[in-house]
CSV table of C-alpha atoms and ligand atoms in Angstrom, one decimal:
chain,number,residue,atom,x,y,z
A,1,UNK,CA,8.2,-3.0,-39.8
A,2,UNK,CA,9.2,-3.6,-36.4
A,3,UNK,CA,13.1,-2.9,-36.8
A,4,UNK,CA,13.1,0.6,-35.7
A,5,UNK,CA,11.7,-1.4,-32.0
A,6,UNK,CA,14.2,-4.1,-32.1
A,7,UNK,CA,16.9,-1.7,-31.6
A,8,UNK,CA,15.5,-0.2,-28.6
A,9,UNK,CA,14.3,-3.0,-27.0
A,10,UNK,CA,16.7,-6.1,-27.9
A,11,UNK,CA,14.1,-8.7,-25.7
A,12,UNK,CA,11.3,-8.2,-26.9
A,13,UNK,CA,10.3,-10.2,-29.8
A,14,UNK,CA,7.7,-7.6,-31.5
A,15,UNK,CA,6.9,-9.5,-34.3
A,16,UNK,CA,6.1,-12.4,-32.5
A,17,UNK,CA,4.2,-10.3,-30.1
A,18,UNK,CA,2.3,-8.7,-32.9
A,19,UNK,CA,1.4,-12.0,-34.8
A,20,UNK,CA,-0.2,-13.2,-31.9
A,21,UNK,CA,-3.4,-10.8,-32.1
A,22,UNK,CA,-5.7,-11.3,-35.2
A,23,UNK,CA,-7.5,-8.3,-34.5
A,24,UNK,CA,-4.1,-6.4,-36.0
A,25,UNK,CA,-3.7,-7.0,-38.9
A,26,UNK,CA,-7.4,-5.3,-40.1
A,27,UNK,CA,-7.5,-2.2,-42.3
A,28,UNK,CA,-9.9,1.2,-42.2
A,29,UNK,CA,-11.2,3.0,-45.0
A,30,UNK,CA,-7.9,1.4,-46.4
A,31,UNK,CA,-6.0,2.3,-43.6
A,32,UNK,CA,-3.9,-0.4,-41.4
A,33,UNK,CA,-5.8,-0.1,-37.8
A,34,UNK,CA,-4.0,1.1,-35.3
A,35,UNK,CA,-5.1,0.6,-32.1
A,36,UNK,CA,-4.1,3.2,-29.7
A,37,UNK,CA,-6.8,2.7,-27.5
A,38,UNK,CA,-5.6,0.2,-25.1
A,39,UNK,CA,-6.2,2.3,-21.7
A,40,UNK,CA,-10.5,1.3,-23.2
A,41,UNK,CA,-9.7,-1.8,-23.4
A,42,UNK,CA,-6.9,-4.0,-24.9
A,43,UNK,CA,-6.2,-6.5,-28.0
A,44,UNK,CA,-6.6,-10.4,-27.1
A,45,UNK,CA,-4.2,-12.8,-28.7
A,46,UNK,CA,-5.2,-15.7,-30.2
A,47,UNK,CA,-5.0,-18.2,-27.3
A,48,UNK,CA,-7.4,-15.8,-25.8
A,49,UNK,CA,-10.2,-16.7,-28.1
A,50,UNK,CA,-9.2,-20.2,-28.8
A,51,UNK,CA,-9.6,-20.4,-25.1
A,52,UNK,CA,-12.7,-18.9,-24.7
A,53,UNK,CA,-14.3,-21.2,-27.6
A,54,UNK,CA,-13.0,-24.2,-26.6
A,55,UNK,CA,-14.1,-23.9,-23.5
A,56,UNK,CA,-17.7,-23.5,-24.9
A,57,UNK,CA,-17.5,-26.4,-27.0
A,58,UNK,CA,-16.4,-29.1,-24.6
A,59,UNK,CA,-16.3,-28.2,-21.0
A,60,UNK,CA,-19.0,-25.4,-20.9
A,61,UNK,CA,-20.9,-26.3,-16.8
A,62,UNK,CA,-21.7,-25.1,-13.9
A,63,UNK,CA,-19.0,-25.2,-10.9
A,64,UNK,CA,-19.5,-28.1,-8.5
A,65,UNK,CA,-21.3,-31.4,-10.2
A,66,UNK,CA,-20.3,-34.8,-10.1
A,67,UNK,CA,-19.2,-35.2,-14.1
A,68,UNK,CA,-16.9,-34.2,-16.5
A,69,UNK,CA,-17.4,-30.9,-18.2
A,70,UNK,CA,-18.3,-29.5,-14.4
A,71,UNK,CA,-14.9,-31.2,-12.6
A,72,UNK,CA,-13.5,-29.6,-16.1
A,73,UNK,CA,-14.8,-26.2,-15.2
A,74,UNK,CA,-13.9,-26.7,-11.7
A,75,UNK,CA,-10.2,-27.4,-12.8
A,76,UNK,CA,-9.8,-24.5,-14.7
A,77,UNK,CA,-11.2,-22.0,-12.7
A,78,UNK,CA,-8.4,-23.0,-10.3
A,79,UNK,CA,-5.5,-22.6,-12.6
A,80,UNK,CA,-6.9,-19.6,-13.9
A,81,UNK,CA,-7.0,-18.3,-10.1
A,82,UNK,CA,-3.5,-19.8,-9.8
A,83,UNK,CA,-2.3,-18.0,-13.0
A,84,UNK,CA,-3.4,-14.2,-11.6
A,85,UNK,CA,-2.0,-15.8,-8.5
A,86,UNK,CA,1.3,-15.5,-10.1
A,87,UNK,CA,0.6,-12.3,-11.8
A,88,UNK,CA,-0.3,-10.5,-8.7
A,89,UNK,CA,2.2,-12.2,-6.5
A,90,UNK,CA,-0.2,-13.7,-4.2
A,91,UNK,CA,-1.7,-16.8,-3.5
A,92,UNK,CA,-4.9,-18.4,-5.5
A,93,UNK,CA,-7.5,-18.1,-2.4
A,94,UNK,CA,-6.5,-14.5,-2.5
A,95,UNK,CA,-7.7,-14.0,-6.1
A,96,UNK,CA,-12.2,-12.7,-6.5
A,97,UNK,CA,-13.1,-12.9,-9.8
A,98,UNK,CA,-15.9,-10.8,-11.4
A,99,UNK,CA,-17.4,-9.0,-13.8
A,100,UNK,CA,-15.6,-6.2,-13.9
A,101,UNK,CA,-13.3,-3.8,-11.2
A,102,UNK,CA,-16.6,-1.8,-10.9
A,103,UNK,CA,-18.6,-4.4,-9.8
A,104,UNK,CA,-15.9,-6.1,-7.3
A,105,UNK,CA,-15.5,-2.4,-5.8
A,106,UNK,CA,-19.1,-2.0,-5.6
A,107,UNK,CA,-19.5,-5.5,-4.1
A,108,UNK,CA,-16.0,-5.0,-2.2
A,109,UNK,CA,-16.4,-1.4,-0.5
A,110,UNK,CA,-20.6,-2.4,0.8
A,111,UNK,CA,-18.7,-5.1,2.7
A,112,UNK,CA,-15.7,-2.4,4.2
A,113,UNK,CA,-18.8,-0.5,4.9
A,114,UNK,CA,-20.8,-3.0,7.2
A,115,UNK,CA,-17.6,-2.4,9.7
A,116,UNK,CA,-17.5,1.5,9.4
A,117,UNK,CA,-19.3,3.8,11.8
A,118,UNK,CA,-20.6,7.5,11.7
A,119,UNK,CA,-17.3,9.6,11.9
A,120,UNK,CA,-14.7,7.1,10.7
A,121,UNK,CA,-13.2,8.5,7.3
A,122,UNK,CA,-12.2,7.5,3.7
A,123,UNK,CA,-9.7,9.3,1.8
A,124,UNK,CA,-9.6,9.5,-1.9
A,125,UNK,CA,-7.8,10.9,-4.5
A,126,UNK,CA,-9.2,13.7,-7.1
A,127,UNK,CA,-6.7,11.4,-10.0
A,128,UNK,CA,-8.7,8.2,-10.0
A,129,UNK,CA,-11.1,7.0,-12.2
A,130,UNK,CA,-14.9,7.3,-10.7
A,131,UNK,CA,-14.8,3.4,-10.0
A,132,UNK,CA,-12.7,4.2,-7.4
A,133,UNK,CA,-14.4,7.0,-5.8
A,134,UNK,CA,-18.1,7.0,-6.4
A,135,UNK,CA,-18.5,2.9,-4.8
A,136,UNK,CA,-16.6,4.7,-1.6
A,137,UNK,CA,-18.1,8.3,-1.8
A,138,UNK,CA,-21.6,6.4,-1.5
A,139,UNK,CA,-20.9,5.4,2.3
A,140,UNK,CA,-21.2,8.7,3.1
A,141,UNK,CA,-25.3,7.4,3.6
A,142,UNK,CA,-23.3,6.3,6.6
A,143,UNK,CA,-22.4,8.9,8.1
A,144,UNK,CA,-18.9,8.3,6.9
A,145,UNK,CA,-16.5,11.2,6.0
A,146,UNK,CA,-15.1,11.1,2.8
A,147,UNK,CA,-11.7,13.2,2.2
A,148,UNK,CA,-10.3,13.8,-1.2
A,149,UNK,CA,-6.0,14.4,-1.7
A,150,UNK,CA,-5.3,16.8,-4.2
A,151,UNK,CA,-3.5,16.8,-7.3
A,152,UNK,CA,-0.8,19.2,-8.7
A,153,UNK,CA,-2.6,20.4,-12.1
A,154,UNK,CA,1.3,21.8,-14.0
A,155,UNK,CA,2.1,17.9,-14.1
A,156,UNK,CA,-1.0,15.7,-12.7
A,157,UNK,CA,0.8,14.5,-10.2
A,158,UNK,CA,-0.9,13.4,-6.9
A,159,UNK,CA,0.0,15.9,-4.2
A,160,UNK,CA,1.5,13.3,-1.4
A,161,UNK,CA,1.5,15.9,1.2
A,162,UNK,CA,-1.9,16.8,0.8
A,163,UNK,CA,-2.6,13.3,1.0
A,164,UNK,CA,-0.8,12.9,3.7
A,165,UNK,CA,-2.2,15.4,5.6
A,166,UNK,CA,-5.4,13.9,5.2
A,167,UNK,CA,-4.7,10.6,6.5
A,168,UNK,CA,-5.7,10.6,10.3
A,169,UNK,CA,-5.8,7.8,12.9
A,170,UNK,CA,-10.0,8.4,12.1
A,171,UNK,CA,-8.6,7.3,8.5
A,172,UNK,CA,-10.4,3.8,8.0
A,173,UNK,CA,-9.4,2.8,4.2
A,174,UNK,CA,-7.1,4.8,1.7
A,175,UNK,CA,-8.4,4.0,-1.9
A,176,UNK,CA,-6.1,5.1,-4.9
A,177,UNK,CA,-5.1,4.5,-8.2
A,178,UNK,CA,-1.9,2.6,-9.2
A,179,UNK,CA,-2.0,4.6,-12.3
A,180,UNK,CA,-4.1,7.5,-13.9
A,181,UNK,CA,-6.1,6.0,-17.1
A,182,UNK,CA,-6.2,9.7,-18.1
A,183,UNK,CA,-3.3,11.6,-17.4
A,184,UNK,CA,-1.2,8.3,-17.0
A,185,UNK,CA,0.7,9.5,-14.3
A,186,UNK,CA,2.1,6.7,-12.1
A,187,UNK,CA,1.9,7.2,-8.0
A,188,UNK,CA,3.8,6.2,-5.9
A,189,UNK,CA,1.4,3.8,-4.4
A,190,UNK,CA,3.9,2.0,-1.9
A,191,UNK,CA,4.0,5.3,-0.1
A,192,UNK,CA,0.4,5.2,-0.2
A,193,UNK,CA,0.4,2.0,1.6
A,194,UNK,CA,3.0,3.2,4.0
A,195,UNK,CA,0.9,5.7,4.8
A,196,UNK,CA,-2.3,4.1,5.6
A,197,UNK,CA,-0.9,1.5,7.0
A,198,UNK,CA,0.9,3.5,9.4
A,199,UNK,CA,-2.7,5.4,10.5
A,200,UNK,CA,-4.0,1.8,10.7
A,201,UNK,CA,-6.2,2.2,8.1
A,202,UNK,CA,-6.6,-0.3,4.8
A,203,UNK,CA,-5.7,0.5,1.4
A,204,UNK,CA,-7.6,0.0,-1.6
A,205,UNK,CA,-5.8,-0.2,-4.8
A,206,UNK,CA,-6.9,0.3,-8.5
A,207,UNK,CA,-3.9,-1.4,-10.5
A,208,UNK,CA,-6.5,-1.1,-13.8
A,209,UNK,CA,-4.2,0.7,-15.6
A,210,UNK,CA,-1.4,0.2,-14.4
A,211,UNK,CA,-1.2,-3.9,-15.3
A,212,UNK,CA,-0.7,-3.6,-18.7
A,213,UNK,CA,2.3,-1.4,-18.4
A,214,UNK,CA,3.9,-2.9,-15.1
A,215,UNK,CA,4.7,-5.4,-12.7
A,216,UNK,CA,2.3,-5.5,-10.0
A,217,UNK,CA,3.6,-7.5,-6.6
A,218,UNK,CA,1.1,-7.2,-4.0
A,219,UNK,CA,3.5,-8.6,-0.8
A,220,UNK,CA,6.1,-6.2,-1.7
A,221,UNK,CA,3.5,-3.4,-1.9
A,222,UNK,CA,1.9,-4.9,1.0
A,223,UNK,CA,-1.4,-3.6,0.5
A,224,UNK,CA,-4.6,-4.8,1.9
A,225,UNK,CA,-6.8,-5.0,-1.7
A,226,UNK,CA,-5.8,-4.1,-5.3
A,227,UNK,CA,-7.9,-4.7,-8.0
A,228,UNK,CA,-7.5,-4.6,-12.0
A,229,UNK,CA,-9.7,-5.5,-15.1
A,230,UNK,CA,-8.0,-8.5,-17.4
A,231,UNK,CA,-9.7,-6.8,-20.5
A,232,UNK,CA,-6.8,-4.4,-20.1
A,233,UNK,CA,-3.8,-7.0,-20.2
A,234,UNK,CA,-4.7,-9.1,-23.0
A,235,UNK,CA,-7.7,-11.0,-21.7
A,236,UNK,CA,-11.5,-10.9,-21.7
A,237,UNK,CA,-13.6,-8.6,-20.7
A,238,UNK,CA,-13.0,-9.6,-16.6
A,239,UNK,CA,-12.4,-8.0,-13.3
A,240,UNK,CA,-9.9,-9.4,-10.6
A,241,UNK,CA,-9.4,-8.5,-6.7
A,242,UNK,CA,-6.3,-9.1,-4.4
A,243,UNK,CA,-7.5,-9.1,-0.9
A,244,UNK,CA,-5.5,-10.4,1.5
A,245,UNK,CA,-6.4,-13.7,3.2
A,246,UNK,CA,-7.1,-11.8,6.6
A,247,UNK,CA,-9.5,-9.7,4.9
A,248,UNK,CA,-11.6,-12.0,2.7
A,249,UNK,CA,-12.2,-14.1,5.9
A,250,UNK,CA,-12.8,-11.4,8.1
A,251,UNK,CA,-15.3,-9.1,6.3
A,252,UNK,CA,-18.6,-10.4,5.7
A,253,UNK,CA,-20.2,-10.7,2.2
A,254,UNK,CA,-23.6,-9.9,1.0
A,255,UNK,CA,-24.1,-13.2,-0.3
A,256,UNK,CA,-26.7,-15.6,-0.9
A,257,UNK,CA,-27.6,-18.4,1.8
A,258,UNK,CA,-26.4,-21.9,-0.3
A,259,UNK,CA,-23.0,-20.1,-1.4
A,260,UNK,CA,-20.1,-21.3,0.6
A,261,UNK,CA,-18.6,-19.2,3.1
A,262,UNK,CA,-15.0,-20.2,2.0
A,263,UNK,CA,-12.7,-17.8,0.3
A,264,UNK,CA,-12.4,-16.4,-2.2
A,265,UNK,CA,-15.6,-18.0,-3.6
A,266,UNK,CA,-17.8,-16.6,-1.1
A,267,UNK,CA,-17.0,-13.2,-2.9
A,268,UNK,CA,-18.1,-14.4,-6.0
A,269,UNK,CA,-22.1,-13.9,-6.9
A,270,UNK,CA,-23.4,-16.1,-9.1
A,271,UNK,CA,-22.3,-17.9,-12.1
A,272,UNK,CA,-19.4,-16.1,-13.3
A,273,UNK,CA,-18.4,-16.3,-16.7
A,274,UNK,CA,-16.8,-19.5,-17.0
A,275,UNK,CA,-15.7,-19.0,-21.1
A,276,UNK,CA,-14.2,-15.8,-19.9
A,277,UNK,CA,-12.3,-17.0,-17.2
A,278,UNK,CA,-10.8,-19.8,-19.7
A,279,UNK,CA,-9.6,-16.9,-21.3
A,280,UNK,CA,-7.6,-15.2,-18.2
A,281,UNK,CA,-5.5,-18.4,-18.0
A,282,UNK,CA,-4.8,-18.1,-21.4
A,283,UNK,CA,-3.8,-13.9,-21.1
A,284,UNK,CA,-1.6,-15.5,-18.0
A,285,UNK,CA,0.0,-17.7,-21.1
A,286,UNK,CA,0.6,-15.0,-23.2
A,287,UNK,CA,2.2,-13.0,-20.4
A,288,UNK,CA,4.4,-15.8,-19.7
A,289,UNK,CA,5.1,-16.9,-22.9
A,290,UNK,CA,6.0,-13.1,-23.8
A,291,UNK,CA,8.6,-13.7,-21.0
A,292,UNK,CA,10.3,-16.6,-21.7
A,293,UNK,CA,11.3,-15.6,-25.1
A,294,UNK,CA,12.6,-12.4,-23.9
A,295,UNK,CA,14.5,-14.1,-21.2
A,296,UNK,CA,15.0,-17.7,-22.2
A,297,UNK,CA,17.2,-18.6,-18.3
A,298,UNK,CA,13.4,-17.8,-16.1
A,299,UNK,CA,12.5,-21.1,-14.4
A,300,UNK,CA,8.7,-19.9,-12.7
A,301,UNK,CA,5.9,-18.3,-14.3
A,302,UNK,CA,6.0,-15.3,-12.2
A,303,UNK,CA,9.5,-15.0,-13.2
A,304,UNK,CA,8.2,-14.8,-16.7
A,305,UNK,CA,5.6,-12.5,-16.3
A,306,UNK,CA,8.7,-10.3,-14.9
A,307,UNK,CA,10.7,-10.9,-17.6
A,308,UNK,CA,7.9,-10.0,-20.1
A,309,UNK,CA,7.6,-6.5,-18.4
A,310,UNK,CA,11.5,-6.1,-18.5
A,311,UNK,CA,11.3,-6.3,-22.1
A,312,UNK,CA,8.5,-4.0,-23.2
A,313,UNK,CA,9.3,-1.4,-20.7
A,314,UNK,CA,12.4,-0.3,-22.8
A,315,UNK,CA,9.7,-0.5,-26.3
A,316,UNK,CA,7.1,1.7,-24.3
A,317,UNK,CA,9.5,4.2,-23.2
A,318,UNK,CA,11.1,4.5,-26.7
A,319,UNK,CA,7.4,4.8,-28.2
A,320,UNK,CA,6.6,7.6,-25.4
A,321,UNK,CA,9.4,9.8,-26.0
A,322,UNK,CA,8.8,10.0,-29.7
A,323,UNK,CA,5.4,10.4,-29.6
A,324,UNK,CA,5.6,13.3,-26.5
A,325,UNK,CA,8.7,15.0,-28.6
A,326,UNK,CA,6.2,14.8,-31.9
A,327,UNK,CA,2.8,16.2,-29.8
A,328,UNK,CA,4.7,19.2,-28.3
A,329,UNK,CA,6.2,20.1,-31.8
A,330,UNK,CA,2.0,20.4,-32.7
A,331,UNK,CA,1.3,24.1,-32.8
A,332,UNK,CA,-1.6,24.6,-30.4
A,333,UNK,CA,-1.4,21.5,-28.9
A,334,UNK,CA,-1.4,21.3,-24.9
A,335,UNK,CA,-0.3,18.0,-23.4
A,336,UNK,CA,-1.4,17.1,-19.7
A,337,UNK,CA,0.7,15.5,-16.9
A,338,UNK,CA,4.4,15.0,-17.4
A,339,UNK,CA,6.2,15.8,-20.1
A,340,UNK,CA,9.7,16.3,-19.0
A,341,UNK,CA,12.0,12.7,-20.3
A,342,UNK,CA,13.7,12.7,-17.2
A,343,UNK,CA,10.8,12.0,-15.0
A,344,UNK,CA,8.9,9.0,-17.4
A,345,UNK,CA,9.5,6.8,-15.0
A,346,UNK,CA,6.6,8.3,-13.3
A,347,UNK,CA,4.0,8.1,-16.6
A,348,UNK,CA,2.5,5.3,-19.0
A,349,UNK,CA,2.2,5.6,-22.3
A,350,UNK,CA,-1.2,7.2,-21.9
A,351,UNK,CA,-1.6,10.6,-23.2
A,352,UNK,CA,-3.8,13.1,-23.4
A,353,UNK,CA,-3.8,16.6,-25.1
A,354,UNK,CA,-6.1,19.3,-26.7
A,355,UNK,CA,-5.5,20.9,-29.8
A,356,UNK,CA,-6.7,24.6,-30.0
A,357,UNK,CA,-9.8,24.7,-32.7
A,358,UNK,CA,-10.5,20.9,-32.6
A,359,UNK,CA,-12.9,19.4,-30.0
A,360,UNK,CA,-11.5,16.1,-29.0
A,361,UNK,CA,-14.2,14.7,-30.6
A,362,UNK,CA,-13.7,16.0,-33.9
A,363,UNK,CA,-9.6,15.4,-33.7
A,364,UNK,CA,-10.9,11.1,-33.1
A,365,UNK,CA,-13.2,10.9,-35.4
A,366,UNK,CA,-10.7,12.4,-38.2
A,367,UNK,CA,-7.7,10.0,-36.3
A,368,UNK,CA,-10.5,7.6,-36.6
A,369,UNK,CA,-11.2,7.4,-40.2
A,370,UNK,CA,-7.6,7.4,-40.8
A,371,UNK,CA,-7.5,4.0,-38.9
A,372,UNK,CA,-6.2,5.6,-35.4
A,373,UNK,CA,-8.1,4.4,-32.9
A,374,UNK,CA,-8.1,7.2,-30.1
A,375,UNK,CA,-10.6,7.9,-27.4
A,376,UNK,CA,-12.4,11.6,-26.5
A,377,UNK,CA,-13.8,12.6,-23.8
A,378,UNK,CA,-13.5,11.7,-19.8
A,379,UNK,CA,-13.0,7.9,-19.6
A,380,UNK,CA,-14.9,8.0,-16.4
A,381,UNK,CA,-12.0,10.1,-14.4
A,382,UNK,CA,-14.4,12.6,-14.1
A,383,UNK,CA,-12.2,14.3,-10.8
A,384,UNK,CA,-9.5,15.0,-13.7
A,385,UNK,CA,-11.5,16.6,-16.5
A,386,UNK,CA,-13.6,19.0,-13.8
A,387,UNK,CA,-10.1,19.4,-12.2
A,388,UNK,CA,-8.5,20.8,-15.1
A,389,UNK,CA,-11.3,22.5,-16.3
A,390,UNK,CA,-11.9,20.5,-19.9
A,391,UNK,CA,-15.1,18.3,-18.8
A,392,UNK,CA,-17.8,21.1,-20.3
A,393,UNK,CA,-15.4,21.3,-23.5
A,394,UNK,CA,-15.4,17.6,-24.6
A,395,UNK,CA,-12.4,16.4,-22.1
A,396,UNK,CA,-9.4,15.3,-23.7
A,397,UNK,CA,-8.1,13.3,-27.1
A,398,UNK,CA,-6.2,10.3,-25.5
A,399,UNK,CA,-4.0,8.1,-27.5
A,400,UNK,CA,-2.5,4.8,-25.1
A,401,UNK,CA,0.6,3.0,-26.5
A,402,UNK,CA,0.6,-0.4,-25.2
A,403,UNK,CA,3.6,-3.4,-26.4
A,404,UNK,CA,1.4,-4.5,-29.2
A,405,UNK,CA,2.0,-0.9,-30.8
A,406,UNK,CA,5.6,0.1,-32.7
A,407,UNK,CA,7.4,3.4,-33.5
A,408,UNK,CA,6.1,3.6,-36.9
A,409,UNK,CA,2.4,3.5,-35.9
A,410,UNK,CA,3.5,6.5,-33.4
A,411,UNK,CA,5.1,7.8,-36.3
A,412,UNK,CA,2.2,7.9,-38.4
A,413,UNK,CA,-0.1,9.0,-36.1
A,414,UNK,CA,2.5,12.4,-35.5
A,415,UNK,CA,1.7,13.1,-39.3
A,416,UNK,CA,-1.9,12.7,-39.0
A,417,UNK,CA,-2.0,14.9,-36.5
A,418,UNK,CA,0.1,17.7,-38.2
A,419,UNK,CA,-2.0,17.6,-41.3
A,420,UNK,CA,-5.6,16.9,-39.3
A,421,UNK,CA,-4.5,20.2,-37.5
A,422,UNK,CA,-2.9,21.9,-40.4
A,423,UNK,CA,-6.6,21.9,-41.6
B,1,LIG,C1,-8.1,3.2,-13.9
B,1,LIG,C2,-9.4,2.5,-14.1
B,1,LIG,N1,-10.1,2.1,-13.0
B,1,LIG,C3,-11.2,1.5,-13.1
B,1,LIG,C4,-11.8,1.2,-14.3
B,1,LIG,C5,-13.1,0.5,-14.4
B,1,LIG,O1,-12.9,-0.8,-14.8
B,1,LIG,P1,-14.1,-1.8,-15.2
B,1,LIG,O2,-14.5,-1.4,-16.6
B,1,LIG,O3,-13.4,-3.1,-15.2
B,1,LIG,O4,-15.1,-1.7,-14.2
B,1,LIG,C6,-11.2,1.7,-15.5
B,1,LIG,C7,-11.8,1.5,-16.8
B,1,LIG,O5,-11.5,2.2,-17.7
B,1,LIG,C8,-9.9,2.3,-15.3
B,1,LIG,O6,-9.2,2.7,-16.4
């Protein structure tokens, strides 16, 4: 199945890849699954789960006692921190693990918000989801001024000038999204950072879904946070926060009196979940062990992780061309954000489109009971749908390749389309 792949993307073993995830191989009404529905939530491999049980059966603790299964717990929590660590490019105090990225911005931005003052101003973009908007939009109770940059509705690109523009030294934080989990346009979030850094202002960075698609390197970016939700590379269903040392022991948490007041555990409320977190070291694996065999000379594990995106960069693109060339040949169809070859270095493999007569929830559930596994709707990026006009109307059908998927599952899905809209 997977030769069409290996001639686009020589690295990347695909059928390796593939037999790592159980979850796979299942059928639908008869139908192999195909699960195009990564930007909700990714496929786990199967270190992932044997990770998460085995934790449960022997080491399953509390953090911080004098025995086994808690020194255990203690043990892995580090390497876990270590591994995302090495998948962010930044050191293992710098990691906060949570629930979720909701729930670390939430916890993250009333923190920013003890320092800010009546008159001091946030500026968000109209392209991210609402977990990077709504946490910040709420200090308006402040008396803060919240500022939203524009986006360009032919191609969904964020407008930079308008941005730009907005970004005063009265700026205070700059929160945007590595990449759009609707429109899958990719911004160019160093210039972000230039940007508020050069107002003096922080930056705030949702790298949700971006992670599964690319390398993320917070000291080259150089921003002050970045955040991103494991569920969506591979792992559990976990959130993780980059702040920079400077920050984490600067800012005061809400926190509860017997919690230390080191970092990074001072940001993290309560018992987290320990199973969970077995599991991120064991994504981290898969990530490096994805990069090893595409590029058999790296020596660290961050050079793996690297090597892993090198190889199914090629495999995504392939995948995205086809399926954009096949959508656009769908009479009716309308595809948002960019659509031009030439520019897909600045898109993931995310797309969304509305087909004239069809309500995106009618086009999933037929895609559904075929076995394509497609989301409808507004995936929370509520700016985009009201934006573009499409939120009253059932949003948009979106379809997200990740590496698990191959051309013939894109193929496929092309022909369901044609004869769910043939119809
Ligand atoms: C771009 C983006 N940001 C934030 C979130 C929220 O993530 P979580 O579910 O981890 O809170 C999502 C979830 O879909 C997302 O796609």
């Amino acid at each position: 199945m997977p030769t069409a792949e290996q001639t686009t993307s020589a690295s990347l073993d695909l059928t390796w890849a593939r037999a790592q995830f159980p979850s796979l191989s299942q059928t639908v009404n008869g139908h192999p699954a195909v699960f195009f529905d990564g930007p909700g939530g990714t496929q786990v491999p199967r270190r992932v789960i044997d990770a998460i049980a085995d934790y449960l059966a022997r080491n399953n603790a509390n953090t911080g006692g004098a025995y086994a299964t808690s020194r255990n717990t203690d043990r892995m929590i580090a390497e876990a921190r270590a591994a995302m660590g090495d998948f962010l490019h930044c050191d293992a105090d710098e990691i906060v693990i949570g629930p979720n990225m909701t729930t670390l911005t939430y916890a993250l931005s009333r923190s920013i918000g003890r320092e800010l003052r009546a008159g001091d101003e946030i500026v968000l973009t109209l392209l991210d989801h609402d977990a990077n908007f709504s946490p910040w939009k709420a200090l308006e109770e402040k008396g803060v001024k919240v500022l939203t940059a524009a986006f360009n509705p032919a191609d969904c690109t964020l407008d930079m000038q308008d941005l730009a523009r907005k970004i005063t030294s009265r700026t205070r934080l700059v929160a945007a999204g590595f990449a759009s989990n609707a429109v899958g346009t990719i911004n160019n979030v160093a210039e972000v950072v230039r940007l508020a850094k050069q107002a003096g202002a922080l930056s705030y960075i949702d790298a949700v879904h971006y992670a599964p698609h690319g390398p993320i390197d917070v000291q080259a970016l150089g921003c002050d946070f970045l955040v991103s939700s494991t569920y969506k590379f591979f792992g559990p269903h976990m959130g993780v926060l980059y702040g920079r040392r400077e920050h984490l022991s600067r800012l005061k948490p809400y926190k509860v009196r017997p919690l230390t007041d080191n970092i990074p555990n001072c940001w993290e409320w309560g018992t987290l979940n320990h199973e969970c977190i077995a599991g991120i070291k064991a994504c981290v694996d898969y990530w490096e062990e994805l990069g090893r065999r595409a590029k058999p000379s790296v020596e660290s594990r961050r050079e793996a992780i690297l090597a892993a995106h090198e190889a199914i960069r090629p495999h995504e693109r392939a995948m995205l061309e086809t399926m954009v060339g096949g959508l656009l040949a769908i009479p009716g169809l309308t595809l948002y954000g960019i659509s031009d070859p030439r520019r897909f270095d600045h898109r993931c493999a995310t797309l969304v489109v509305r087909v004239e007569g069809f309500t995106p929830l009618q086009l999933a559930t037929q895609l559904g009971d075929r076995g394509f596994f497609t989301w409808d709707g507004n995936y929370y990026a509520l700016n985009v749908t009201e934006q573009l006009d499409v939120e009253k109307s059932g949003g948009f059908l979106r379809i997200g390749l990740v590496h698990y998927n191959t051309m013939e599952e894109v193929e496929r899905m092309l022909a369901a389309l044609r004869e769910i809209v043939k119809k």
